[in-house]
mmCIF file with all atom_site columns, C-alpha atoms in Angstrom:
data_model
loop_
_atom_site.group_PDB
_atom_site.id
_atom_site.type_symbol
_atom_site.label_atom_id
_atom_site.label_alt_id
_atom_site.label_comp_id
_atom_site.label_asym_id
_atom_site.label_entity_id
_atom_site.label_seq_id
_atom_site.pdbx_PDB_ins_code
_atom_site.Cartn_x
_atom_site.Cartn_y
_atom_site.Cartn_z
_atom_site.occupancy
_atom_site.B_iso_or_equiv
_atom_site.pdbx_formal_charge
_atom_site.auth_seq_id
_atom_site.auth_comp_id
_atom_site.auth_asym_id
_atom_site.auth_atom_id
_atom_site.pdbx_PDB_model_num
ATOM 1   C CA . UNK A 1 1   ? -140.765 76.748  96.057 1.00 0.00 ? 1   UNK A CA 1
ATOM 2   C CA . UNK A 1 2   ? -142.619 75.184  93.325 1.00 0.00 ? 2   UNK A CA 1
ATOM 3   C CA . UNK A 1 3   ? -142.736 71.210  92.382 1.00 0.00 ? 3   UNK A CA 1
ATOM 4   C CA . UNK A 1 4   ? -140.007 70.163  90.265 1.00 0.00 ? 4   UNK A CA 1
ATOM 5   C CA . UNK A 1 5   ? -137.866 73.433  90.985 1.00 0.00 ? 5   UNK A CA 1
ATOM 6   C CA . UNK A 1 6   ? -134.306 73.655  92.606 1.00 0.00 ? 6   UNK A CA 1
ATOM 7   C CA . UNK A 1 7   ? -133.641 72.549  96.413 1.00 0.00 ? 7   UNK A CA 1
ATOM 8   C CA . UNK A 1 8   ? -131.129 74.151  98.670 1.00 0.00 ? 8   UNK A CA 1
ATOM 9   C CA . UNK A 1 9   ? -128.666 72.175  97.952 1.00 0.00 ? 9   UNK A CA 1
ATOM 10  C CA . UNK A 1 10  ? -128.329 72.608  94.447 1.00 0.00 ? 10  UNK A CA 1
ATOM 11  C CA . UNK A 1 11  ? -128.666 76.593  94.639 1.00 0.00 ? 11  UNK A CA 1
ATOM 12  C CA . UNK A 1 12  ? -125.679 76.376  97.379 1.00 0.00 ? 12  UNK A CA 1
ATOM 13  C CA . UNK A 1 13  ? -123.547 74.515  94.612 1.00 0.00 ? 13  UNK A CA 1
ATOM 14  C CA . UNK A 1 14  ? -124.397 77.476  91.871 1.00 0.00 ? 14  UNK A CA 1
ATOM 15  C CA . UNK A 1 15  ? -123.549 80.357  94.742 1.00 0.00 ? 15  UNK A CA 1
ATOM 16  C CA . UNK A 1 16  ? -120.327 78.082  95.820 1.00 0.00 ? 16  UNK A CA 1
ATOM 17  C CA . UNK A 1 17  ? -119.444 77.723  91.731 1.00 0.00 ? 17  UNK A CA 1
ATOM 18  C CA . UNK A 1 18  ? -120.224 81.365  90.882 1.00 0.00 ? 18  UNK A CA 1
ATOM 19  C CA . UNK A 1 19  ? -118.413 82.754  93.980 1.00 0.00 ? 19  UNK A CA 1
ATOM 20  C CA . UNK A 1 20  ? -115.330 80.832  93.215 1.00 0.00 ? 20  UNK A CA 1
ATOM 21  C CA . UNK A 1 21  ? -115.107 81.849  89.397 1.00 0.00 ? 21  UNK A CA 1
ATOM 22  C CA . UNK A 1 22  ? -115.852 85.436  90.878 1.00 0.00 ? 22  UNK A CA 1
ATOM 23  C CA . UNK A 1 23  ? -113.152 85.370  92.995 1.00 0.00 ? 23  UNK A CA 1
ATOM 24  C CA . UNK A 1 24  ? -110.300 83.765  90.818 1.00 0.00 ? 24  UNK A CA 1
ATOM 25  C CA . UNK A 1 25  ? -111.698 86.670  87.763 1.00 0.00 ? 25  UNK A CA 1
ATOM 26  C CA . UNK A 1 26  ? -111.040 89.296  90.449 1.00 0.00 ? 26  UNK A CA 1
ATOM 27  C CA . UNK A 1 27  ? -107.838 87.773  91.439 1.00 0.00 ? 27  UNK A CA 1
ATOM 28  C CA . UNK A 1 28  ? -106.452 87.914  87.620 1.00 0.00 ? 28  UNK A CA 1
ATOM 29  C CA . UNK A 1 29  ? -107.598 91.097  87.117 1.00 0.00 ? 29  UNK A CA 1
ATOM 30  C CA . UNK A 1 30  ? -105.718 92.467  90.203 1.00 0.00 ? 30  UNK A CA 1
ATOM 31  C CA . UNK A 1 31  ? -102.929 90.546  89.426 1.00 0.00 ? 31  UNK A CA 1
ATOM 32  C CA . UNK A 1 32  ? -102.817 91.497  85.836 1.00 0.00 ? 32  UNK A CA 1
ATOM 33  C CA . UNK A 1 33  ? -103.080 95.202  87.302 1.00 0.00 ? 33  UNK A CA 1
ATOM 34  C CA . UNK A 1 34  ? -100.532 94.944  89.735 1.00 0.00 ? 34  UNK A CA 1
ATOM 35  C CA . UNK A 1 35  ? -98.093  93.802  86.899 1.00 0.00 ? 35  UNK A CA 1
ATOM 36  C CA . UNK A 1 36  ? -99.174  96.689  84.366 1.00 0.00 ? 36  UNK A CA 1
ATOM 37  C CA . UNK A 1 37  ? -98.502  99.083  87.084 1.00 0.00 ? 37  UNK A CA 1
ATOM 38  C CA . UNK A 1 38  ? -95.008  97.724  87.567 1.00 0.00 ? 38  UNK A CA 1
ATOM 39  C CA . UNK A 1 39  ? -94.179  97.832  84.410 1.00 0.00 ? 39  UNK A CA 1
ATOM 40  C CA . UNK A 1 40  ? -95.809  101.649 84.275 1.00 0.00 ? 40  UNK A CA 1
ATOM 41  C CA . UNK A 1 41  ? -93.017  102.682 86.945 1.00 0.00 ? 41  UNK A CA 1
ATOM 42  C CA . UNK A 1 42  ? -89.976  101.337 85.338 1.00 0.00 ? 42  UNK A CA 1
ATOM 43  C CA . UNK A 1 43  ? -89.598  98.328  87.057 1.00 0.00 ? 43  UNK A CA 1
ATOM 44  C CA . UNK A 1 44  ? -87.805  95.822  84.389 1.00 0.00 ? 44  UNK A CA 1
ATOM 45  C CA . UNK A 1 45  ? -88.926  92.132  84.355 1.00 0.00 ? 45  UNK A CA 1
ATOM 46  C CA . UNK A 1 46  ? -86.981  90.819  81.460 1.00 0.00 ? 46  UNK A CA 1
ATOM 47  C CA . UNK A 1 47  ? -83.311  90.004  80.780 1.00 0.00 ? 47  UNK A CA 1
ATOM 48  C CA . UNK A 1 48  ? -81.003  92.888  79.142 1.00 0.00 ? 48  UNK A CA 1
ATOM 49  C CA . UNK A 1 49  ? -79.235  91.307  76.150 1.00 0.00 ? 49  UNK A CA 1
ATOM 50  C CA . UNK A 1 50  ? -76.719  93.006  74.763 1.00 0.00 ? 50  UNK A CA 1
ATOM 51  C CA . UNK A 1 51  ? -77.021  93.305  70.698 1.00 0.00 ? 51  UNK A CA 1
ATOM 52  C CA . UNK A 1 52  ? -73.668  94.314  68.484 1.00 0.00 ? 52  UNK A CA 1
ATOM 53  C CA . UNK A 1 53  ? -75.301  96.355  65.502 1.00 0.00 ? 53  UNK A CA 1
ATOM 54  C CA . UNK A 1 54  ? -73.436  96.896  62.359 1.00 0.00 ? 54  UNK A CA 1
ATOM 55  C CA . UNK A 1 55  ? -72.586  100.587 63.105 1.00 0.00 ? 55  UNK A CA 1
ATOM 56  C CA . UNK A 1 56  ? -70.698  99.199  66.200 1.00 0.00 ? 56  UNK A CA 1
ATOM 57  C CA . UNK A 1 57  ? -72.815  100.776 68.079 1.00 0.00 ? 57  UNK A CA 1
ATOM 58  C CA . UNK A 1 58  ? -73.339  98.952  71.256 1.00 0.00 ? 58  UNK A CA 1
ATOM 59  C CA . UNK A 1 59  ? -78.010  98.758  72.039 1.00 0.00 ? 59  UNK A CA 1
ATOM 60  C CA . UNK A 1 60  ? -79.480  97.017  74.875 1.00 0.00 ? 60  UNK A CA 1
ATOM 61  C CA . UNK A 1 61  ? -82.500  95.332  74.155 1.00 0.00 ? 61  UNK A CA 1
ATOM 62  C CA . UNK A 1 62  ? -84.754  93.570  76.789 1.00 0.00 ? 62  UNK A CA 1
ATOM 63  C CA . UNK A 1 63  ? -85.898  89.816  76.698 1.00 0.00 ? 63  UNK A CA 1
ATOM 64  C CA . UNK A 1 64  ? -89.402  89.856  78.354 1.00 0.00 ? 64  UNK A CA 1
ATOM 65  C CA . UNK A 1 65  ? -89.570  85.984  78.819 1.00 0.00 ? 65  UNK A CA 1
ATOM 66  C CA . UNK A 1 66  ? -91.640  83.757  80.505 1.00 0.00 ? 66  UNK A CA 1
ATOM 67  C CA . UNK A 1 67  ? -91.164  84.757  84.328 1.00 0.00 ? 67  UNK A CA 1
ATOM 68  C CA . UNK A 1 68  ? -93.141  82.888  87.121 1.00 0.00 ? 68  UNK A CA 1
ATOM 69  C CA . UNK A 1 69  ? -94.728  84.148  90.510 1.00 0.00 ? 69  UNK A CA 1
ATOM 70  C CA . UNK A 1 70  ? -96.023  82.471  93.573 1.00 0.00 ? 70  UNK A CA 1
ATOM 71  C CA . UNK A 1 71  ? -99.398  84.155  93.441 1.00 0.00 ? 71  UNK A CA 1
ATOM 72  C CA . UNK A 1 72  ? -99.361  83.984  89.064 1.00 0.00 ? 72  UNK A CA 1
ATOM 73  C CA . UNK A 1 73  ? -98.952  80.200  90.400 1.00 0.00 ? 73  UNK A CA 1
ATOM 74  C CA . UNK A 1 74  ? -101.196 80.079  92.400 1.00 0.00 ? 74  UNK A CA 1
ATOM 75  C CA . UNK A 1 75  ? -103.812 81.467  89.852 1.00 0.00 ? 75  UNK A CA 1
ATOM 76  C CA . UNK A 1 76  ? -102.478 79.162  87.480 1.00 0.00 ? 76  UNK A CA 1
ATOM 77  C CA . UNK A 1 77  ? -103.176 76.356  89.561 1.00 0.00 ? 77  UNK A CA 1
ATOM 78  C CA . UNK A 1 78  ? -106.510 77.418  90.744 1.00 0.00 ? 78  UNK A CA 1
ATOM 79  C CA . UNK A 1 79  ? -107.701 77.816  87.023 1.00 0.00 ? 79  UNK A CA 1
ATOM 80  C CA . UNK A 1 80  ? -106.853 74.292  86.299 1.00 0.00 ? 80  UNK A CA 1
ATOM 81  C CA . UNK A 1 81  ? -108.219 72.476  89.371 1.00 0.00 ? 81  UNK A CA 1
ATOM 82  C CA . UNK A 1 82  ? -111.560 74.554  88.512 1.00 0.00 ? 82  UNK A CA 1
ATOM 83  C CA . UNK A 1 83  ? -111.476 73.079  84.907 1.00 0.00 ? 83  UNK A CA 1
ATOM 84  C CA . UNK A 1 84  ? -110.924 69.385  86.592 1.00 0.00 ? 84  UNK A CA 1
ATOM 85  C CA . UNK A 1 85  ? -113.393 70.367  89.651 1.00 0.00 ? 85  UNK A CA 1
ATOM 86  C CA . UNK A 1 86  ? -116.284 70.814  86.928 1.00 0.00 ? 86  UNK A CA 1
ATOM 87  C CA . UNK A 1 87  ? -115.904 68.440  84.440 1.00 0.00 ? 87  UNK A CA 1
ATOM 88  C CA . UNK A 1 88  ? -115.537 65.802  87.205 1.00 0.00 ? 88  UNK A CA 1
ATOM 89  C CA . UNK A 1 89  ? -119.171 67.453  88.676 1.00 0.00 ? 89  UNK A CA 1
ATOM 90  C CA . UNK A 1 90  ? -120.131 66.832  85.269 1.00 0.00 ? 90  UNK A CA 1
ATOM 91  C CA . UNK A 1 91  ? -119.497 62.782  84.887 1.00 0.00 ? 91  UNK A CA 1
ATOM 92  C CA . UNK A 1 92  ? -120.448 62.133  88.311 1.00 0.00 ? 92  UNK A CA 1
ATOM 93  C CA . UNK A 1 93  ? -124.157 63.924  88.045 1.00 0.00 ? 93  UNK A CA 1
ATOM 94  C CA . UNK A 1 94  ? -124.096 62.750  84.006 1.00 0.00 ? 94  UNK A CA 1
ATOM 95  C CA . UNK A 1 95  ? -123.777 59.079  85.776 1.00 0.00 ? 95  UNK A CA 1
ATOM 96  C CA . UNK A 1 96  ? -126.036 60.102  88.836 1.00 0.00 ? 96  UNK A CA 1
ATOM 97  C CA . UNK A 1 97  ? -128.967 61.141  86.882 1.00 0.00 ? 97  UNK A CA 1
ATOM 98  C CA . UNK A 1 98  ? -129.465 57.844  84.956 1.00 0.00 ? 98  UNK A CA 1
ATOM 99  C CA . UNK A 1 99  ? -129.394 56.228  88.082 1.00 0.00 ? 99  UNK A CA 1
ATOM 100 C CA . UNK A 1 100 ? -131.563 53.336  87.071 1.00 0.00 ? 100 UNK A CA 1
ATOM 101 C CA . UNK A 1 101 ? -129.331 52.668  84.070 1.00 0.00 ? 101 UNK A CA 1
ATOM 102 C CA . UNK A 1 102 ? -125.923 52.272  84.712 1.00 0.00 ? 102 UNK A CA 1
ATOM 103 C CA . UNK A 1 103 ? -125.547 50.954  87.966 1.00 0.00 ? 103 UNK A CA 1
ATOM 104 C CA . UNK A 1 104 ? -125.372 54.792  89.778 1.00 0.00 ? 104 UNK A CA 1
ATOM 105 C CA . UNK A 1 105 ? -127.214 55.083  93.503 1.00 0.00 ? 105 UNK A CA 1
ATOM 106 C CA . UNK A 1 106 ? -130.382 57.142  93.531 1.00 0.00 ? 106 UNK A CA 1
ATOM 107 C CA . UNK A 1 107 ? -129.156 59.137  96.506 1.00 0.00 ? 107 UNK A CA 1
ATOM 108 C CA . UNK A 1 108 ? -128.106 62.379  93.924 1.00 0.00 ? 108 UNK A CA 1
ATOM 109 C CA . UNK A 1 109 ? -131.968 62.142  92.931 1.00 0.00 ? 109 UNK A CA 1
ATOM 110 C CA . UNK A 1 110 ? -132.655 62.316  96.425 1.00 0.00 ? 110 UNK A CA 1
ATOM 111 C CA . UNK A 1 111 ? -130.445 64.699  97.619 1.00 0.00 ? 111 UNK A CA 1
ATOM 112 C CA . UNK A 1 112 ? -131.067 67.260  95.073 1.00 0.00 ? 112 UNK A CA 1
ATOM 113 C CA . UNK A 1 113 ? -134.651 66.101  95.141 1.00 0.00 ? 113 UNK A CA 1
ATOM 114 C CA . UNK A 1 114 ? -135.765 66.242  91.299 1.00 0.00 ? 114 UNK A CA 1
ATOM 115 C CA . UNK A 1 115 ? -134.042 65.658  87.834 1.00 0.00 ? 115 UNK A CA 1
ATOM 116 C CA . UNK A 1 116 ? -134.146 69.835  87.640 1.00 0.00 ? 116 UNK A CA 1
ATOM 117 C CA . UNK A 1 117 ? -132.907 69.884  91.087 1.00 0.00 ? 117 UNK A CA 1
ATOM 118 C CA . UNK A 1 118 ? -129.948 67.791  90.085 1.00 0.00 ? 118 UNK A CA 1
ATOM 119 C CA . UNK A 1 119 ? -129.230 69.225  86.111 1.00 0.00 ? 119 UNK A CA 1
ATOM 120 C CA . UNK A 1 120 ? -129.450 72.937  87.079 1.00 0.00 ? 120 UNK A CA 1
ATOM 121 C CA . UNK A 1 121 ? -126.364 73.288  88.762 1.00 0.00 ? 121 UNK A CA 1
ATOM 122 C CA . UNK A 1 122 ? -124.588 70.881  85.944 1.00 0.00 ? 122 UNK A CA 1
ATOM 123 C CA . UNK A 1 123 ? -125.880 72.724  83.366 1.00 0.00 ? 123 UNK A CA 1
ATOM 124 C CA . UNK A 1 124 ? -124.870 76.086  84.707 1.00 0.00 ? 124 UNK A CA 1
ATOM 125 C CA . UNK A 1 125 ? -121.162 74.642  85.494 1.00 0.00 ? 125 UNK A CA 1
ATOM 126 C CA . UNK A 1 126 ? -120.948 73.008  82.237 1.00 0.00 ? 126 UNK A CA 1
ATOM 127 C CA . UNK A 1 127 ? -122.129 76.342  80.182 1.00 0.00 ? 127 UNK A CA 1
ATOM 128 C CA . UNK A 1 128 ? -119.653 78.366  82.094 1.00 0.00 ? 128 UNK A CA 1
ATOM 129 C CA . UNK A 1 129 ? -116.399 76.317  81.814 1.00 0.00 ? 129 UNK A CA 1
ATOM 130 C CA . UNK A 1 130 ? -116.947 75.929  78.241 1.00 0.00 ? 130 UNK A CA 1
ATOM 131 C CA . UNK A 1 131 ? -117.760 79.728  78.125 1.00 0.00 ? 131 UNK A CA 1
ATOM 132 C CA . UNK A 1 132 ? -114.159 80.651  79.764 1.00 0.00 ? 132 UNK A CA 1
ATOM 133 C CA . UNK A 1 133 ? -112.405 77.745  78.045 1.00 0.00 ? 133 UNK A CA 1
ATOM 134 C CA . UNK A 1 134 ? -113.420 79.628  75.141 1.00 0.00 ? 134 UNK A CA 1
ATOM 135 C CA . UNK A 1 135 ? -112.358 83.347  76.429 1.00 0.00 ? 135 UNK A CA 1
ATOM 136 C CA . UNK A 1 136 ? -108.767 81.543  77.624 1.00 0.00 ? 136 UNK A CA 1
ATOM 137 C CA . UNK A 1 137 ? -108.777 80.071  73.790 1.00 0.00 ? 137 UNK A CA 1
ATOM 138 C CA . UNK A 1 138 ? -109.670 83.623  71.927 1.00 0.00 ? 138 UNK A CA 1
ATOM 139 C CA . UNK A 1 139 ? -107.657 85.443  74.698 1.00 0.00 ? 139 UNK A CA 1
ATOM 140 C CA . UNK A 1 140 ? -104.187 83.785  74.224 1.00 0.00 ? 140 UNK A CA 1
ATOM 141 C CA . UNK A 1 141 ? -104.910 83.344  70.423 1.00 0.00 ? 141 UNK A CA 1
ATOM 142 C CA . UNK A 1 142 ? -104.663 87.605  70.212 1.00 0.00 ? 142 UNK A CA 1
ATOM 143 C CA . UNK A 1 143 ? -102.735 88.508  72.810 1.00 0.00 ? 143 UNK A CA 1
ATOM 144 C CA . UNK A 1 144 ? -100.135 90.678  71.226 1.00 0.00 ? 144 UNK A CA 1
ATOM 145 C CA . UNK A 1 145 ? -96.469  89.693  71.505 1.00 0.00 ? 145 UNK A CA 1
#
């Protein structure tokens, strides 16, 4: 590996990061599926209502609500401590690489052996939670109702 290039230990935090975002993607995806499919064969996951109309004739209209599900949870969940996971990576190398100023040891200099060594893996975690903070955003903003 060239001088001033990333260690082993900062490519193992990138694979670790990327796997994880991977695997909660493909988890939403077949969850998401799993749910269309349902719905697809009939299976009813709101709450009938019953609606007078002025003909007095008696429809039944469906309230899809909010409805929650261990693994939807779960996902949930995951999503969120992935959000708090990386922005705390973020202060704590932020603080580590001024380790002169600020009081911060020099062992995340060491460990990760160079300032690129150290700032790859932050830079790639901080462009891709603000990349799917920014899917979530547009995604729920046009979702239709």
């Amino acid at each position: 590996m060239a001088k001033g290039g990333i260690n082993a230990v900062g490519i193992v935090v990138i694979v670790v990061w990327f796997s994880i975002i991977v695997i909660l993607l493909l988890g939403a995806l077949l969850f998401q599926r799993q749910r269309t499919q349902a719905l697809c064969r009939g299976r009813k996951f709101g709450r009938p209502l019953e609606f007078q109309s002025p003909d007095d004739a008696p429809r039944t209209f469906v309230q899809n609500g909010y409805q929650t599900s261990t693994i939807g949870q779960i996902l949930l969940y995951s999503w969120g401590l992935i959000f708090a996971i990386g922005y705390g990576y973020m202060v704590l190398f932020t603080w580590l690489s001024y380790s002169p100023k600020f009081y911060a040891p020099s062992c995340g200099l060491e460990i990760f052996r160079n300032w690129n060594g150290l700032l790859a893996p932050w830079l790639l975690i901080f462009t891709s939670i603000h990349i799917i903070g920014q899917h979530i955003g547009t995604a729920q903003k046009f979702r239709p109702s």
